[in-house]
């Protein structure tokens, strides 16, 4: 699924003239990302860090070869921006924007499914392939080229995991934050599928959270399909039940949604687990 | 945002969903405009109030004043209510369960129903008794209403009432940006009518930008969550408050505090953008939590920029009285600029979270 990331794909930044869009366009360019266009309605004809800005995704697609869009559009306008990218045929859409209403995402995900677009996020830090490409806001400094694949629901814990591994001299092939919202596109299972198939991935680090059943689904997938070592940490051991802890998705319903139950499910299928991220990294370092 | 029952019923009424006649009571001296007897229902944001005396019948004016005074004077399930809902007595023939919700795994809206509504529906759902569930991509059609009517064993008149009810509930769900519209119980009255006797509605906070005028003011902010309270006995010698950027990191921070043998005092996700006012308010709230001996600040900047955080910390620190000592870890985007600002202000930094917590636990608790 991620093969195209290594072929210098053309990247579009939606919301490029906004403060976050402009700041992170510079950071993505510095990390080697081939940004060929930006879109902000009404700002067509301008440039941002020498990247040409267009009024619509369709206009940008006509003028440039684009495979991926990184979306920094504010939440009230995100649904329209995402649907515009889907309808223009963008294959991979990385949505950084947080606080997109759930009913908007229902419509976006249904449209993406119909048109065959993959959405990473929303409310996610994006994706970093150290030394190759950065899509989103993961600081490039946390990465080191190597063979570990990281997937996490939390943005900041994604950075934390990568930085700790790099400090221990263990490099990464992929660093992916899938986002903390109730509804999101790319899932743990999608990432595990790609990691298992990728010959350059030697081991997998997975960081889950309380709430929902995504970790249980990942555990079932690991049991059936994953032969590579999996290291897993589920955050939220101290979380009180039925309280939403920041992430819209991190609200613990039944007992099966607790950190303890999810950790047990992952351990039962052979994943190495720990009660904290430093403890998990220590176990991984010892084994590598 | 979870609505209180009376707020939920106001939204239902707005969309022509039938609810019992009611009156909001704020004091025992309020004049009752409903016919006696009435049910008095305490307005708190959690379920289970009926089992602990939070719903009681008043048959006379004297009873009404006594019960109202009692329910408004003491905490119920940990919440001190400022409102009661007085409702006409409903003559219940049957209790059903109905809900519109978001199915996270299927990424669709769903309509759920249960033959047996009432207080124990959650445990009933764990039985093997069937729960009726269908995916919703648009307003419920006549055929779906008919199918549900058969499952719920409704007569023809009730079946047409149900179709109308479902359409109105769908309007609430979509137009009000609700994540959950739960009617439990949906009552069939002795006279055969459908009536929503209790309702739980959760609105999507993210959609507040398009509901500024018509939504009730948020009752319980969920961003700052205290985990210790004055009533509880002290669990450990070290009670540590914390803030982090990102929900995951904030959760990992309280996990690490608990793992180290201290008590986490709160959950606080400072969010992506850094707002000095929010940070100062959070510091002030932390300083007031019982027994807090230290504050751990754990920042890994991505979209958050370390220099913004540093400026906010410096300003906030100056504005909050009796602030417990800060143990700060700051890394990520614009780290060098952030570190320089804090160094100039004479604020120490720690290399990682573990070092922060270790140092925080060396503070002798007074």
XYZ file of C-alpha atoms in Angstrom:
654
model
C 0.000 0.000 0.000
C 2.849 2.381 0.820
C 5.141 1.471 -2.129
C 4.338 4.700 -3.961
C 5.751 6.747 -1.062
C 9.268 5.780 -2.204
C 8.769 7.088 -5.767
C 8.774 10.850 -5.027
C 4.979 11.197 -5.405
C 3.603 14.675 -6.097
C 1.980 16.107 -2.966
C -0.751 18.723 -2.689
C -1.272 20.776 0.491
C -4.909 21.822 1.057
C -5.106 24.877 3.294
C -1.530 25.857 2.351
C -1.973 29.589 3.005
C -3.163 29.121 6.602
C -0.726 29.417 9.500
C -0.383 25.654 10.078
C -0.379 24.933 6.345
C 2.417 27.393 5.622
C 4.546 26.384 8.621
C 4.310 22.659 7.944
C 4.733 23.020 4.175
C 8.212 24.369 4.936
C 8.914 21.491 7.316
C 7.665 18.881 4.810
C 9.777 20.399 2.012
C 12.822 20.343 4.295
C 12.180 16.647 4.986
C 12.327 15.869 1.252
C 8.615 15.801 0.392
C 7.868 16.649 -3.237
C 5.177 19.299 -2.721
C 3.996 20.409 -6.151
C 0.857 22.409 -5.384
C -1.271 24.047 -2.738
C -4.985 24.823 -2.660
C -6.823 27.624 -0.881
C -10.081 28.896 -2.434
C -9.618 32.510 -3.522
C -5.820 32.448 -3.180
C -5.061 30.928 -6.601
C -2.004 32.469 -8.289
C -0.046 33.052 -5.073
C 2.955 30.987 -4.053
C 3.923 29.622 -0.626
C 7.609 28.667 -0.247
C 7.716 28.721 -4.094
C 4.845 26.198 -4.286
C 2.076 27.384 -6.671
C -1.360 27.865 -5.076
C -4.617 26.991 -6.921
C -8.269 27.753 -6.141
C -9.495 24.172 -6.456
C -8.111 20.651 -6.234
C -9.278 20.030 -9.813
C -7.223 23.009 -11.060
C -4.167 21.789 -9.144
C -4.629 18.270 -10.578
C -4.815 19.706 -14.108
C -1.596 21.643 -13.675
C 0.485 19.168 -11.651
C 0.920 15.426 -11.188
C -0.581 14.767 -7.749
C -0.962 11.441 -5.906
C -1.331 12.590 -2.316
C -3.000 15.458 -0.477
C -2.118 16.707 3.014
C -5.101 18.548 4.499
C -4.653 21.481 6.934
C -8.089 23.007 6.304
C -9.958 24.217 9.455
C -12.699 21.857 10.703
C -15.759 23.859 9.519
C -14.491 23.578 5.910
C -12.804 20.164 6.132
C -15.741 18.075 4.875
C -15.946 20.075 1.650
C -12.155 19.986 1.198
C -11.934 16.230 1.740
C -14.828 15.492 -0.609
C -13.269 17.796 -3.204
C -10.009 15.792 -3.044
C -11.879 12.461 -3.181
C -13.916 13.550 -6.206
C -10.808 14.876 -7.964
C -9.348 11.375 -7.655
C -6.574 11.889 -5.061
C -5.619 8.370 -3.931
C -4.119 9.068 -0.501
C -5.455 11.908 1.657
C -3.700 12.713 4.928
C -6.024 14.774 7.128
C -4.320 16.611 9.988
C -7.369 18.724 10.918
C -8.875 17.995 14.330
C -12.440 18.514 15.610
C -14.209 17.520 12.383
C -17.847 16.698 13.264
C -18.664 12.981 13.278
C -21.591 13.377 10.881
C -19.230 15.119 8.421
C -16.778 12.207 8.635
C -19.584 9.699 8.019
C -20.183 11.419 4.676
C -16.459 11.733 3.870
C -15.668 8.092 4.623
C -18.646 6.893 2.585
C -17.460 9.011 -0.376
C -13.868 7.750 -0.004
C -15.058 4.143 -0.003
C -17.097 4.717 -3.130
C -14.264 6.407 -5.056
C -11.418 4.242 -3.752
C -9.492 6.972 -1.890
C -7.581 6.122 1.283
C -7.905 8.609 4.145
C -5.279 8.776 6.893
C -6.810 10.553 9.877
C -8.475 12.917 10.622
C -7.015 14.375 13.812
C -3.744 12.610 13.130
C -0.063 13.637 12.854
C 0.292 11.900 9.481
C 3.097 9.737 8.251
C 6.890 9.888 8.219
C 9.231 7.617 6.289
C 12.594 8.740 7.698
C 14.872 10.132 5.015
C 12.186 9.678 2.340
C 8.912 11.539 2.848
C 6.962 13.425 5.497
C 3.202 13.891 5.157
C 1.820 15.912 8.053
C 3.333 17.214 11.238
C 5.545 14.476 12.720
C 8.831 16.279 13.513
C 11.375 14.797 11.061
C 14.003 14.920 13.820
C 12.368 11.979 15.662
C 13.061 9.574 12.788
C 16.062 7.405 11.907
C 16.124 5.185 8.789
C 15.619 1.532 9.668
C 13.300 -1.460 9.804
C 10.750 -0.822 12.569
C 7.186 0.157 11.658
C 5.230 2.247 14.167
C 1.469 2.732 14.155
C -0.359 4.713 16.832
C -3.755 6.276 17.585
C -2.069 9.102 19.465
C -0.028 11.808 17.738
C 2.368 12.757 20.471
C 2.968 9.134 21.491
C 3.920 8.450 17.874
C 6.712 11.029 18.192
C 7.636 9.703 21.607
C 7.948 6.115 20.339
C 10.023 7.081 17.302
C 12.310 9.409 19.277
C 12.941 6.726 21.926
C 13.729 4.093 19.289
C 16.047 6.478 17.441
C 17.841 7.312 20.692
C 18.378 3.574 21.186
C 19.797 3.309 17.644
C 16.786 1.435 16.263
C 15.590 2.977 13.002
C 12.133 3.064 11.451
C 10.668 2.232 8.055
C 7.273 3.829 8.767
C 5.984 6.129 11.512
C 2.197 6.463 11.225
C -0.385 8.149 13.445
C -3.893 6.993 12.441
C -5.715 9.553 14.606
C -7.737 9.664 17.794
C -11.248 10.314 16.492
C -14.188 7.934 16.729
C -14.278 7.655 12.966
C -11.126 7.520 10.913
C -9.911 6.100 7.628
C -6.742 3.978 7.690
C -6.978 1.460 10.560
C -4.578 -0.592 12.655
C -5.481 -3.611 10.518
C -4.739 -1.716 7.261
C -1.308 -0.730 8.621
C -0.541 -4.220 9.978
C -1.435 -5.639 6.542
C 1.004 -3.259 4.832
C 3.745 -3.852 7.424
C 3.458 -7.645 7.175
C 3.744 -7.451 3.362
C 6.720 -5.039 3.359
C 10.046 -6.935 3.155
C 11.853 -3.976 4.736
C 9.813 -4.128 7.940
C 11.403 -6.349 10.609
C 9.192 -5.542 13.603
C 6.044 -3.636 14.467
C 5.280 -1.204 17.295
C 1.579 -0.573 17.928
C 0.245 2.035 20.357
C -3.435 1.726 21.213
C -5.848 3.570 23.471
C -8.911 2.963 25.599
C -12.241 3.096 23.745
C -13.625 1.178 20.766
C -12.621 -2.258 19.520
C -9.752 -1.420 17.120
C -7.106 -3.129 19.282
C -9.194 -6.298 19.536
C -9.585 -6.309 15.744
C -5.821 -5.816 15.431
C -5.261 -8.739 17.806
C -7.495 -10.986 15.676
C -5.607 -9.916 12.558
C -2.226 -10.494 14.208
C -3.294 -13.984 15.223
C -4.355 -14.896 11.695
C -1.816 -13.071 9.519
C 1.162 -11.424 11.233
C 4.389 -13.385 11.637
C 6.645 -10.409 12.460
C 7.252 -9.522 16.123
C 4.676 -7.036 17.446
C 5.340 -4.741 20.423
C 2.191 -3.170 21.832
C 1.315 -0.551 24.436
C -2.235 0.527 25.232
C -2.465 3.919 26.932
C -5.080 4.831 29.543
C -4.566 2.381 32.438
C -5.474 5.141 34.901
C -8.525 6.336 32.967
C -11.851 6.509 34.829
C -14.721 4.678 33.032
C -17.200 6.589 30.832
C -15.062 9.733 30.816
C -13.786 11.108 27.543
C -10.074 11.794 27.830
C -9.376 14.396 25.183
C -9.522 12.229 22.079
C -13.089 11.886 20.901
C -12.369 8.197 20.416
C -10.875 7.686 23.877
C -13.975 7.060 25.900
C -14.189 3.744 27.663
C -17.547 2.086 27.288
C -17.643 -1.532 28.385
C -14.875 -3.413 30.177
C -13.592 -4.745 26.813
C -12.637 -1.155 25.926
C -10.273 -0.759 28.888
C -6.493 -0.629 28.562
C -6.159 -3.840 30.606
C -8.554 -5.829 28.387
C -6.906 -4.586 25.194
C -3.412 -5.321 26.512
C -4.541 -8.844 27.440
C -6.061 -9.388 23.981
C -2.791 -8.365 22.288
C -0.672 -10.427 24.654
C -2.867 -13.475 24.003
C -1.924 -13.389 20.305
C 1.796 -13.247 21.001
C 2.473 -9.496 21.070
C 5.037 -8.244 23.577
C 3.274 -5.707 25.806
C 4.209 -3.276 28.576
C 2.507 -0.893 31.012
C 4.371 2.165 29.729
C 6.082 3.277 26.552
C 9.622 3.384 28.078
C 9.130 -0.190 29.347
C 8.017 -1.315 25.877
C 11.004 0.360 24.183
C 13.332 -1.285 26.727
C 11.907 -4.746 25.862
C 12.247 -4.022 22.148
C 15.846 -2.779 22.498
C 16.814 -5.904 24.396
C 15.367 -8.153 21.685
C 16.868 -6.277 18.715
C -21.393 16.990 25.475
C -23.941 14.919 27.400
C -27.209 16.772 27.868
C -29.254 16.675 31.029
C -32.679 15.064 30.651
C -34.565 18.366 30.461
C -32.167 19.718 27.820
C -32.527 16.514 25.804
C -36.318 16.700 26.036
C -36.277 20.335 24.928
C -34.450 19.249 21.756
C -36.946 16.405 21.257
C -39.855 18.832 21.639
C -38.239 21.172 19.118
C -38.401 18.313 16.594
C -41.999 17.294 17.483
C -41.056 14.119 19.375
C -43.719 13.333 22.038
C -42.508 13.682 25.656
C -44.516 13.950 28.924
C -45.749 17.392 30.049
C -43.146 18.837 32.351
C -41.920 21.864 34.251
C -38.394 22.800 35.278
C -38.037 23.356 39.036
C -35.122 25.359 40.445
C -36.331 25.830 44.046
C -38.692 24.094 46.473
C -40.700 27.329 46.566
C -41.398 27.301 42.800
C -45.089 27.322 41.908
C -46.141 24.059 40.316
C -48.242 24.544 37.194
C -48.766 20.813 36.521
C -51.617 18.735 37.945
C -50.684 16.618 40.942
C -49.431 13.954 41.305
C -46.062 14.581 39.584
C -42.776 12.754 39.327
C -39.777 14.782 40.504
C -36.578 13.821 38.661
C -33.185 15.129 39.714
C -31.168 16.500 36.756
C -27.671 14.996 36.890
C -25.409 13.875 34.036
C -25.253 10.169 34.992
C -27.658 7.225 34.914
C -28.903 5.165 37.844
C -30.533 8.045 39.773
C -33.832 6.158 40.138
C -32.181 3.424 42.194
C -30.848 5.921 44.746
C -34.002 7.962 45.288
C -33.385 10.572 42.585
C -36.832 10.058 41.041
C -39.804 10.347 43.405
C -43.562 10.858 43.176
C -45.214 13.849 44.872
C -48.954 13.525 45.531
C -49.560 16.780 47.424
C -48.171 20.318 47.429
C -46.465 19.641 50.748
C -44.816 16.493 49.401
C -43.708 18.417 46.329
C -41.934 21.083 48.448
C -40.364 18.523 50.781
C -39.040 16.265 48.008
C -37.846 19.234 45.926
C -35.999 20.676 48.934
C -34.403 17.304 49.645
C -33.287 16.585 46.055
C -31.815 20.078 45.670
C -29.975 20.011 48.992
C -27.766 16.923 48.795
C -25.442 15.364 46.217
C -26.845 12.369 44.334
C -24.329 9.981 42.788
C -21.725 12.670 43.453
C -23.581 15.502 41.711
C -25.336 18.435 43.384
C -28.256 19.221 41.108
C -29.509 22.765 40.557
C -32.573 21.648 38.592
C -35.396 19.142 38.918
C -37.788 18.092 36.216
C -41.387 17.789 37.391
C -43.383 15.568 35.034
C -46.971 14.426 34.740
C -47.473 10.828 35.827
C -47.161 8.436 32.857
C -49.371 5.355 32.857
C -47.080 2.685 31.482
C -48.392 -0.295 29.566
C -45.020 -1.411 28.108
C -41.430 -0.109 28.135
C -39.302 -0.338 24.981
C -35.799 0.826 24.059
C -34.852 2.885 21.004
C -31.554 4.538 20.053
C -29.791 6.215 17.171
C -26.031 5.932 17.485
C -22.739 5.859 15.595
C -21.250 2.435 14.902
C -17.499 3.112 15.042
C -16.485 -0.147 13.412
C -18.950 -0.039 10.530
C -18.554 3.755 10.231
C -22.285 4.224 9.849
C -25.266 5.522 11.772
C -27.396 2.766 13.323
C -30.928 2.431 14.669
C -31.212 0.053 17.605
C -34.237 -1.245 19.459
C -35.025 -3.632 22.263
C -38.288 -5.279 23.304
C -37.569 -4.605 26.945
C -36.656 -1.027 27.811
C -36.233 0.375 31.286
C -33.557 0.629 33.919
C -31.749 -2.623 33.238
C -31.525 -2.539 29.465
C -27.725 -2.668 29.513
C -27.655 -5.894 31.459
C -30.548 -7.166 29.364
C -28.476 -6.484 26.244
C -25.858 -8.823 27.644
C -28.457 -11.605 27.674
C -29.037 -13.521 24.507
C -32.338 -11.676 24.002
C -32.366 -10.138 20.540
C -31.381 -6.523 19.978
C -32.808 -5.195 16.738
C -30.263 -3.154 14.755
C -30.194 -1.639 11.262
C -27.777 0.643 9.408
C -29.139 4.105 8.586
C -27.962 5.980 5.510
C -31.026 8.239 5.302
C -34.235 8.938 7.233
C -35.938 5.646 8.209
C -38.314 4.495 5.469
C -41.806 3.093 5.936
C -40.595 -0.461 5.331
C -38.010 -0.171 8.118
C -40.622 1.255 10.498
C -42.963 -1.623 9.641
C -40.230 -4.177 10.256
C -39.417 -2.582 13.613
C -43.116 -2.456 14.529
C -43.371 -6.199 13.953
C -40.328 -6.802 16.161
C -41.769 -4.532 18.887
C -45.246 -6.124 18.497
C -47.044 -2.814 17.841
C -50.560 -2.497 16.414
C -51.275 -0.665 13.129
C -51.960 2.739 14.691
C -48.808 2.513 16.777
C -46.846 1.425 13.687
C -47.705 4.678 11.864
C -46.919 6.639 15.037
C -43.551 4.854 15.173
C -42.681 5.814 11.589
C -43.322 9.469 12.354
C -41.382 9.186 15.618
C -38.389 7.628 13.825
C -38.349 10.401 11.212
C -38.389 13.065 13.944
C -35.673 11.306 15.954
C -33.563 11.105 12.797
C -33.983 14.888 12.413
C -32.687 15.350 15.966
C -29.746 13.026 15.237
C -28.683 14.751 11.993
C -29.754 18.374 12.420
C -28.502 18.663 16.000
C -25.221 16.786 15.296
C -25.988 14.166 17.929
C -23.728 11.188 18.544
C -26.393 9.414 20.546
C -30.152 9.824 20.832
C -31.326 7.205 23.288
C -34.971 6.836 24.293
C -35.166 4.585 27.315
C -37.850 3.852 27.975
C -40.012 4.485 24.974
C -43.355 3.982 26.659
C -46.599 2.597 25.301
C -49.135 4.248 27.580
C -52.314 2.672 28.902
C -54.182 4.588 26.206
C -51.893 3.057 23.545
C -49.815 6.117 22.635
C -46.021 6.245 22.171
C -44.206 8.594 24.553
C -40.490 9.228 25.197
C -40.392 8.960 28.988
C -36.634 9.447 29.364
C -33.953 10.522 26.927
C -30.205 10.669 26.769
C -28.611 12.820 24.084
C -24.918 13.296 23.435
C -24.037 16.149 21.099
C -20.827 16.317 19.067
C -18.694 19.071 20.611
C -16.806 19.336 17.324
C -19.986 20.560 15.621
C -20.565 23.440 18.047
C -19.457 25.938 15.371
C -22.768 25.436 13.553
C -24.988 25.390 16.660
C -23.856 28.434 18.598
C -27.384 29.785 19.021
C -29.542 26.699 19.485
C -27.444 24.464 21.742
C -27.607 24.630 25.522
C -24.457 25.952 27.120
C -21.963 23.153 27.828
C -22.645 21.781 31.297
C -19.483 19.868 31.969
C -16.271 20.774 30.235
C -14.382 17.598 29.472
C -10.982 19.050 28.716
C -9.829 19.333 32.332
C -10.838 16.288 34.354
C -10.053 16.209 38.085
C -9.192 12.703 39.289
C -9.014 13.525 43.001
C -11.685 15.225 45.085
C -11.952 16.746 48.518
C -14.245 14.042 49.880
C -11.892 11.161 49.218
C -9.244 10.008 51.663
C -5.699 10.619 50.466
C -4.465 7.661 48.440
C -0.759 8.407 48.372
C 1.894 10.722 49.769
C 2.361 12.285 46.340
C -0.502 13.819 44.408
C 0.790 15.074 41.089
C -1.093 17.270 38.650
C -0.147 17.111 34.985
C -0.642 18.603 31.565
C 0.474 17.327 28.174
C -0.192 18.150 24.547
C -2.315 15.497 22.900
C -4.781 13.158 24.543
C -2.535 10.121 24.134
C 0.451 11.778 25.771
C -1.777 13.157 28.549
C -3.097 9.640 29.233
C 0.426 8.162 29.112
C 1.523 10.874 31.564
C -1.106 9.952 34.162
C -0.355 6.248 33.576
C 3.342 6.944 34.304
C 2.493 8.963 37.450
C 0.333 6.085 38.731
C 3.028 3.538 37.804
C 5.584 5.494 39.841
C 3.363 5.099 42.920
C 1.966 8.634 42.996
C -1.676 9.688 42.511
C -2.532 11.526 39.284
C -4.557 14.608 40.282
C -6.117 15.314 36.892
C -6.222 14.747 33.158
C -5.465 17.795 31.023
C -4.803 17.913 27.294
C -3.576 21.417 26.538
C -4.467 20.812 22.865
C -2.794 21.586 19.573
C -2.725 25.372 19.688
C -1.316 26.909 22.843
C -3.494 29.411 24.596
C -2.000 31.336 27.522
C -5.421 31.927 29.107
C -6.298 28.213 29.028
C -2.946 27.315 30.487
C -3.233 29.871 33.292
C -6.748 28.619 34.077
C -5.489 25.031 34.156
C -2.596 25.956 36.461
C -5.027 27.779 38.770
C -7.392 24.783 38.863
C -4.489 22.428 39.587
C -3.288 24.635 42.439
C -6.747 24.300 44.027
C -6.992 20.495 43.769
C -6.576 18.910 47.207
C -3.046 17.901 48.189
C -1.288 18.602 44.885
C 2.468 18.705 45.572
C 3.798 19.134 42.050
C 2.792 19.800 38.452
C 4.336 17.818 35.617
C 4.272 19.422 32.164
C 4.950 16.967 29.323
C 5.202 18.547 25.875
C 6.259 16.898 22.624
C 5.650 19.528 19.991
C 4.333 18.538 16.581
C 1.757 21.098 15.541
C 2.322 22.620 18.991
C 5.417 24.800 18.997
C 7.697 24.637 22.037
C 8.397 28.386 22.063
C 4.645 29.132 22.239
C 4.336 26.699 25.142
C 7.327 28.274 26.914
C 5.814 31.770 26.614
C 2.467 30.503 27.896
C 4.121 28.780 30.866
C 6.078 31.893 31.795
C 2.998 34.151 31.630
C 0.723 31.671 33.384
C 3.238 31.061 36.143
C 3.321 34.765 36.882
C -0.484 34.978 37.095
C -1.259 32.046 39.410
C -0.905 32.306 43.160
C 0.465 29.417 45.269
C 1.449 27.424 42.214
C 3.047 24.077 43.128
C 6.526 23.546 41.620
C 6.634 22.785 37.884
C 8.568 19.851 36.410
C 8.788 20.416 32.699
C 9.799 18.257 29.782
C 9.803 20.144 26.466
C 10.827 18.690 23.116
C 9.809 18.696 19.428
C 8.988 21.568 17.045
C 10.946 24.793 17.886
C 12.516 23.071 20.902
C 15.687 25.204 20.959
C 13.679 28.467 21.017
C 11.433 27.133 23.802
C 14.345 25.952 25.920
C 16.099 29.317 25.563
C 12.996 31.222 26.715
C 12.557 29.024 29.803
C 16.269 29.210 30.629
C 16.072 33.024 30.507
C 13.117 32.886 32.908
C 15.081 30.632 35.270
C 12.769 27.636 34.788
C 14.510 24.249 34.900
C 13.853 21.526 32.338
C 14.065 17.746 32.642
C 15.185 15.415 29.827
C 12.154 13.115 29.911
C 8.904 12.306 31.702
C 10.512 9.800 34.046
C 13.015 12.415 35.245
C 10.142 14.879 35.840
C 8.171 12.386 37.930
C 11.222 11.238 39.905
C 12.102 14.836 40.745
C 8.461 15.666 41.564
C 8.337 12.768 44.026
C 11.399 14.037 45.837
C 9.364 17.046 46.966
C 8.449 16.516 50.574
C 4.686 16.644 50.954
C 3.600 19.305 53.391
